[in-house]
Amino acid sequence: MLPNIDPALFVVPTQAALQPVTPSRHPPRILLLYGSLRERSFSRLLSEEAARLLNAMGAETRTFDPHGLPLADDAPESHAKVQELRALALWSEGMVWCSPERHGAMTGIMKTQIDWIPLAQGAVRPTQGKTLAVMQVSGGSQSFNAVNQLRVLGRWMRMLTIPNQSSVAKAFLEFDEAGRMKPSAYYDRVVDVMEELVKFTLLTRDAAGYLVDRYSERKESAEALSKRVNQKSI
């Protein structure tokens, strides 16, 4: 017996519910965000390399250019760059977040982009149930501070963050003059991460709504509906 459970809202998960009636046929839609505005931005170069790999794996990619994006709350939501970012977030089925590590943390540019993506936009949650891959570049020895922080944010944004990740140490040594990543174990790891992201996106995108459906929210919605329907006056 479960005396604290509302049986009308309690749902037993099933394998059948994870199988979409009509699977999506379009390529996985992946949005890439990077966290530096420098002319030779290694987080941008790494995200561009990731986009090439994703395209080769059959995904459709779009990259947001953070130049001109205001600080969170320093401009209205109608700002053109904010609207561009939010439209891309809604379009996407998965994301790649790539930040430099600065002072042991992600950059303010990276955090600002994430801060402008709302948890809820009307009845739509722009990030909930979407897949996420996290990467970072470092100027010195290998570190995982930025990717660890990005994972926390991904969880907070209710995203399905894949297990694998990429951290490129001494990034200034890993790219040639044309901005292409050199062959290395770091490059191989990026291939691994993008491969895993595509797999997880294909696996979950049609079941995302079911995967993130929660008893507590069904209960809350039912209570709100009951109050609205049974209100004594308008």
JSON list of N, CA, C and O in Angstrom, two decimals, residues 98-129:
[
{"chain": "A", "resi": 98, "resn": "CYS", "atom": "N", "xyz": [30.67, 24.56, -24.69]},
{"chain": "A", "resi": 98, "resn": "CYS", "atom": "CA", "xyz": [32.13, 24.52, -24.66]},
{"chain": "A", "resi": 98, "resn": "CYS", "atom": "C", "xyz": [32.67, 25.82, -24.08]},
{"chain": "A", "resi": 98, "resn": "CYS", "atom": "O", "xyz": [32.48, 26.89, -24.67]},
{"chain": "A", "resi": 99, "resn": "SER", "atom": "N", "xyz": [33.33, 25.74, -22.94]},
{"chain": "A", "resi": 99, "resn": "SER", "atom": "CA", "xyz": [33.83, 26.94, -22.27]},
{"chain": "A", "resi": 99, "resn": "SER", "atom": "C", "xyz": [35.32, 26.85, -22.00]},
{"chain": "A", "resi": 99, "resn": "SER", "atom": "O", "xyz": [35.84, 25.77, -21.70]},
{"chain": "A", "resi": 100, "resn": "PRO", "atom": "N", "xyz": [36.02, 27.97, -22.10]},
{"chain": "A", "resi": 100, "resn": "PRO", "atom": "CA", "xyz": [37.36, 28.01, -21.52]},
{"chain": "A", "resi": 100, "resn": "PRO", "atom": "C", "xyz": [37.26, 27.93, -20.00]},
{"chain": "A", "resi": 100, "resn": "PRO", "atom": "O", "xyz": [36.20, 28.24, -19.43]},
{"chain": "A", "resi": 101, "resn": "GLU", "atom": "N", "xyz": [38.34, 27.49, -19.37]},
{"chain": "A", "resi": 101, "resn": "GLU", "atom": "CA", "xyz": [38.40, 27.60, -17.91]},
{"chain": "A", "resi": 101, "resn": "GLU", "atom": "C", "xyz": [39.18, 28.86, -17.56]},
{"chain": "A", "resi": 101, "resn": "GLU", "atom": "O", "xyz": [40.33, 29.01, -17.97]},
{"chain": "A", "resi": 102, "resn": "ARG", "atom": "N", "xyz": [38.54, 29.76, -16.85]},
{"chain": "A", "resi": 102, "resn": "ARG", "atom": "CA", "xyz": [39.17, 31.02, -16.47]},
{"chain": "A", "resi": 102, "resn": "ARG", "atom": "C", "xyz": [39.03, 31.21, -14.97]},
{"chain": "A", "resi": 102, "resn": "ARG", "atom": "O", "xyz": [37.92, 31.16, -14.44]},
{"chain": "A", "resi": 103, "resn": "HIS", "atom": "N", "xyz": [40.13, 31.41, -14.29]},
{"chain": "A", "resi": 103, "resn": "HIS", "atom": "CA", "xyz": [40.13, 31.51, -12.83]},
{"chain": "A", "resi": 103, "resn": "HIS", "atom": "C", "xyz": [39.42, 30.32, -12.19]},
{"chain": "A", "resi": 103, "resn": "HIS", "atom": "O", "xyz": [38.67, 30.46, -11.22]},
{"chain": "A", "resi": 104, "resn": "GLY", "atom": "N", "xyz": [39.66, 29.14, -12.76]},
{"chain": "A", "resi": 104, "resn": "GLY", "atom": "CA", "xyz": [39.11, 27.92, -12.20]},
{"chain": "A", "resi": 104, "resn": "GLY", "atom": "C", "xyz": [37.62, 27.73, -12.42]},
{"chain": "A", "resi": 104, "resn": "GLY", "atom": "O", "xyz": [37.00, 26.92, -11.72]},
{"chain": "A", "resi": 105, "resn": "ALA", "atom": "N", "xyz": [37.06, 28.43, -13.39]},
{"chain": "A", "resi": 105, "resn": "ALA", "atom": "CA", "xyz": [35.61, 28.35, -13.61]},
{"chain": "A", "resi": 105, "resn": "ALA", "atom": "C", "xyz": [35.29, 28.59, -15.08]},
{"chain": "A", "resi": 105, "resn": "ALA", "atom": "O", "xyz": [36.16, 28.97, -15.87]},
{"chain": "A", "resi": 106, "resn": "MET", "atom": "N", "xyz": [34.04, 28.35, -15.45]},
{"chain": "A", "resi": 106, "resn": "MET", "atom": "CA", "xyz": [33.58, 28.72, -16.78]},
{"chain": "A", "resi": 106, "resn": "MET", "atom": "C", "xyz": [33.65, 30.23, -16.92]},
{"chain": "A", "resi": 106, "resn": "MET", "atom": "O", "xyz": [33.72, 30.96, -15.92]},
{"chain": "A", "resi": 107, "resn": "THR", "atom": "N", "xyz": [33.62, 30.72, -18.13]},
{"chain": "A", "resi": 107, "resn": "THR", "atom": "CA", "xyz": [33.69, 32.16, -18.34]},
{"chain": "A", "resi": 107, "resn": "THR", "atom": "C", "xyz": [32.32, 32.82, -18.15]},
{"chain": "A", "resi": 107, "resn": "THR", "atom": "O", "xyz": [31.27, 32.17, -18.22]},
{"chain": "A", "resi": 108, "resn": "GLY", "atom": "N", "xyz": [32.35, 34.13, -17.95]},
{"chain": "A", "resi": 108, "resn": "GLY", "atom": "CA", "xyz": [31.11, 34.89, -17.84]},
{"chain": "A", "resi": 108, "resn": "GLY", "atom": "C", "xyz": [30.32, 34.85, -19.13]},
{"chain": "A", "resi": 108, "resn": "GLY", "atom": "O", "xyz": [29.08, 34.86, -19.11]},
{"chain": "A", "resi": 109, "resn": "ILE", "atom": "N", "xyz": [31.02, 34.80, -20.28]},
{"chain": "A", "resi": 109, "resn": "ILE", "atom": "CA", "xyz": [30.33, 34.71, -21.57]},
{"chain": "A", "resi": 109, "resn": "ILE", "atom": "C", "xyz": [29.50, 33.44, -21.65]},
{"chain": "A", "resi": 109, "resn": "ILE", "atom": "O", "xyz": [28.35, 33.45, -22.11]},
{"chain": "A", "resi": 110, "resn": "MET", "atom": "N", "xyz": [30.07, 32.34, -21.18]},
{"chain": "A", "resi": 110, "resn": "MET", "atom": "CA", "xyz": [29.35, 31.07, -21.20]},
{"chain": "A", "resi": 110, "resn": "MET", "atom": "C", "xyz": [28.14, 31.12, -20.27]},
{"chain": "A", "resi": 110, "resn": "MET", "atom": "O", "xyz": [27.02, 30.74, -20.67]},
{"chain": "A", "resi": 111, "resn": "LYS", "atom": "N", "xyz": [28.35, 31.61, -19.07]},
{"chain": "A", "resi": 111, "resn": "LYS", "atom": "CA", "xyz": [27.25, 31.66, -18.10]},
{"chain": "A", "resi": 111, "resn": "LYS", "atom": "C", "xyz": [26.14, 32.60, -18.56]},
{"chain": "A", "resi": 111, "resn": "LYS", "atom": "O", "xyz": [24.95, 32.32, -18.35]},
{"chain": "A", "resi": 112, "resn": "THR", "atom": "N", "xyz": [26.52, 33.71, -19.20]},
{"chain": "A", "resi": 112, "resn": "THR", "atom": "CA", "xyz": [25.51, 34.65, -19.67]},
{"chain": "A", "resi": 112, "resn": "THR", "atom": "C", "xyz": [24.58, 34.01, -20.69]},
{"chain": "A", "resi": 112, "resn": "THR", "atom": "O", "xyz": [23.36, 34.21, -20.67]},
{"chain": "A", "resi": 113, "resn": "GLN", "atom": "N", "xyz": [25.14, 33.23, -21.59]},
{"chain": "A", "resi": 113, "resn": "GLN", "atom": "CA", "xyz": [24.30, 32.55, -22.59]},
{"chain": "A", "resi": 113, "resn": "GLN", "atom": "C", "xyz": [23.30, 31.62, -21.91]},
{"chain": "A", "resi": 113, "resn": "GLN", "atom": "O", "xyz": [22.12, 31.61, -22.25]},
{"chain": "A", "resi": 114, "resn": "ILE", "atom": "N", "xyz": [23.79, 30.85, -20.96]},
{"chain": "A", "resi": 114, "resn": "ILE", "atom": "CA", "xyz": [22.91, 29.92, -20.26]},
{"chain": "A", "resi": 114, "resn": "ILE", "atom": "C", "xyz": [21.86, 30.67, -19.44]},
{"chain": "A", "resi": 114, "resn": "ILE", "atom": "O", "xyz": [20.69, 30.27, -19.39]},
{"chain": "A", "resi": 115, "resn": "ASP", "atom": "N", "xyz": [22.27, 31.78, -18.83]},
{"chain": "A", "resi": 115, "resn": "ASP", "atom": "CA", "xyz": [21.34, 32.56, -18.02]},
{"chain": "A", "resi": 115, "resn": "ASP", "atom": "C", "xyz": [20.21, 33.16, -18.84]},
{"chain": "A", "resi": 115, "resn": "ASP", "atom": "O", "xyz": [19.11, 33.39, -18.33]},
{"chain": "A", "resi": 116, "resn": "TRP", "atom": "N", "xyz": [20.45, 33.43, -20.12]},
{"chain": "A", "resi": 116, "resn": "TRP", "atom": "CA", "xyz": [19.41, 34.02, -20.95]},
{"chain": "A", "resi": 116, "resn": "TRP", "atom": "C", "xyz": [18.42, 32.97, -21.46]},
{"chain": "A", "resi": 116, "resn": "TRP", "atom": "O", "xyz": [17.36, 33.31, -21.99]},
{"chain": "A", "resi": 117, "resn": "ILE", "atom": "N", "xyz": [18.75, 31.68, -21.32]},
{"chain": "A", "resi": 117, "resn": "ILE", "atom": "CA", "xyz": [17.80, 30.64, -21.72]},
{"chain": "A", "resi": 117, "resn": "ILE", "atom": "C", "xyz": [16.91, 30.35, -20.53]},
{"chain": "A", "resi": 117, "resn": "ILE", "atom": "O", "xyz": [17.38, 29.86, -19.50]},
{"chain": "A", "resi": 118, "resn": "PRO", "atom": "N", "xyz": [15.63, 30.65, -20.59]},
{"chain": "A", "resi": 118, "resn": "PRO", "atom": "CA", "xyz": [14.76, 30.49, -19.42]},
{"chain": "A", "resi": 118, "resn": "PRO", "atom": "C", "xyz": [14.44, 29.02, -19.13]},
{"chain": "A", "resi": 118, "resn": "PRO", "atom": "O", "xyz": [14.50, 28.17, -20.02]},
{"chain": "A", "resi": 119, "resn": "LEU", "atom": "N", "xyz": [14.14, 28.74, -17.87]},
{"chain": "A", "resi": 119, "resn": "LEU", "atom": "CA", "xyz": [13.67, 27.40, -17.51]},
{"chain": "A", "resi": 119, "resn": "LEU", "atom": "C", "xyz": [12.29, 27.14, -18.10]},
{"chain": "A", "resi": 119, "resn": "LEU", "atom": "O", "xyz": [11.95, 26.00, -18.42]},
{"chain": "A", "resi": 120, "resn": "ALA", "atom": "N", "xyz": [11.50, 28.19, -18.22]},
{"chain": "A", "resi": 120, "resn": "ALA", "atom": "CA", "xyz": [10.17, 28.06, -18.81]},
{"chain": "A", "resi": 120, "resn": "ALA", "atom": "C", "xyz": [9.90, 29.28, -19.66]},
{"chain": "A", "resi": 120, "resn": "ALA", "atom": "O", "xyz": [10.26, 30.40, -19.31]},
{"chain": "A", "resi": 121, "resn": "GLN", "atom": "N", "xyz": [9.27, 29.06, -20.81]},
{"chain": "A", "resi": 121, "resn": "GLN", "atom": "CA", "xyz": [8.90, 30.14, -21.72]},
{"chain": "A", "resi": 121, "resn": "GLN", "atom": "C", "xyz": [7.45, 29.91, -22.10]},
{"chain": "A", "resi": 121, "resn": "GLN", "atom": "O", "xyz": [7.14, 29.18, -23.02]},
{"chain": "A", "resi": 122, "resn": "GLY", "atom": "N", "xyz": [6.54, 30.52, -21.32]},
{"chain": "A", "resi": 122, "resn": "GLY", "atom": "CA", "xyz": [5.13, 30.19, -21.47]},
{"chain": "A", "resi": 122, "resn": "GLY", "atom": "C", "xyz": [4.90, 28.77, -20.98]},
{"chain": "A", "resi": 122, "resn": "GLY", "atom": "O", "xyz": [5.30, 28.41, -19.89]},
{"chain": "A", "resi": 123, "resn": "ALA", "atom": "N", "xyz": [4.28, 27.95, -21.82]},
{"chain": "A", "resi": 123, "resn": "ALA", "atom": "CA", "xyz": [4.05, 26.55, -21.46]},
{"chain": "A", "resi": 123, "resn": "ALA", "atom": "C", "xyz": [5.18, 25.64, -21.93]},
{"chain": "A", "resi": 123, "resn": "ALA", "atom": "O", "xyz": [5.11, 24.43, -21.75]},
{"chain": "A", "resi": 124, "resn": "VAL", "atom": "N", "xyz": [6.23, 26.23, -22.52]},
{"chain": "A", "resi": 124, "resn": "VAL", "atom": "CA", "xyz": [7.33, 25.45, -23.08]},
{"chain": "A", "resi": 124, "resn": "VAL", "atom": "C", "xyz": [8.57, 25.58, -22.20]},
{"chain": "A", "resi": 124, "resn": "VAL", "atom": "O", "xyz": [8.90, 26.67, -21.74]},
{"chain": "A", "resi": 125, "resn": "ARG", "atom": "N", "xyz": [9.24, 24.47, -21.95]},
{"chain": "A", "resi": 125, "resn": "ARG", "atom": "CA", "xyz": [10.53, 24.48, -21.26]},
{"chain": "A", "resi": 125, "resn": "ARG", "atom": "C", "xyz": [11.61, 24.27, -22.31]},
{"chain": "A", "resi": 125, "resn": "ARG", "atom": "O", "xyz": [11.76, 23.17, -22.82]},
{"chain": "A", "resi": 126, "resn": "PRO", "atom": "N", "xyz": [12.36, 25.31, -22.64]},
{"chain": "A", "resi": 126, "resn": "PRO", "atom": "CA", "xyz": [13.26, 25.25, -23.80]},
{"chain": "A", "resi": 126, "resn": "PRO", "atom": "C", "xyz": [14.37, 24.21, -23.70]},
{"chain": "A", "resi": 126, "resn": "PRO", "atom": "O", "xyz": [14.92, 23.81, -24.72]},
{"chain": "A", "resi": 127, "resn": "THR", "atom": "N", "xyz": [14.76, 23.79, -22.50]},
{"chain": "A", "resi": 127, "resn": "THR", "atom": "CA", "xyz": [15.88, 22.85, -22.38]},
{"chain": "A", "resi": 127, "resn": "THR", "atom": "C", "xyz": [15.48, 21.50, -21.81]},
{"chain": "A", "resi": 127, "resn": "THR", "atom": "O", "xyz": [16.25, 20.54, -21.93]},
{"chain": "A", "resi": 128, "resn": "GLN", "atom": "N", "xyz": [14.33, 21.39, -21.20]},
{"chain": "A", "resi": 128, "resn": "GLN", "atom": "CA", "xyz": [13.97, 20.15, -20.50]},
{"chain": "A", "resi": 128, "resn": "GLN", "atom": "C", "xyz": [13.93, 18.96, -21.45]},
{"chain": "A", "resi": 128, "resn": "GLN", "atom": "O", "xyz": [13.32, 19.00, -22.51]},
{"chain": "A", "resi": 129, "resn": "GLY", "atom": "N", "xyz": [14.65, 17.89, -21.07]},
{"chain": "A", "resi": 129, "resn": "GLY", "atom": "CA", "xyz": [14.62, 16.66, -21.84]},
{"chain": "A", "resi": 129, "resn": "GLY", "atom": "C", "xyz": [15.55, 16.63, -23.03]},
{"chain": "A", "resi": 129, "resn": "GLY", "atom": "O", "xyz": [15.66, 15.61, -23.71]}
]
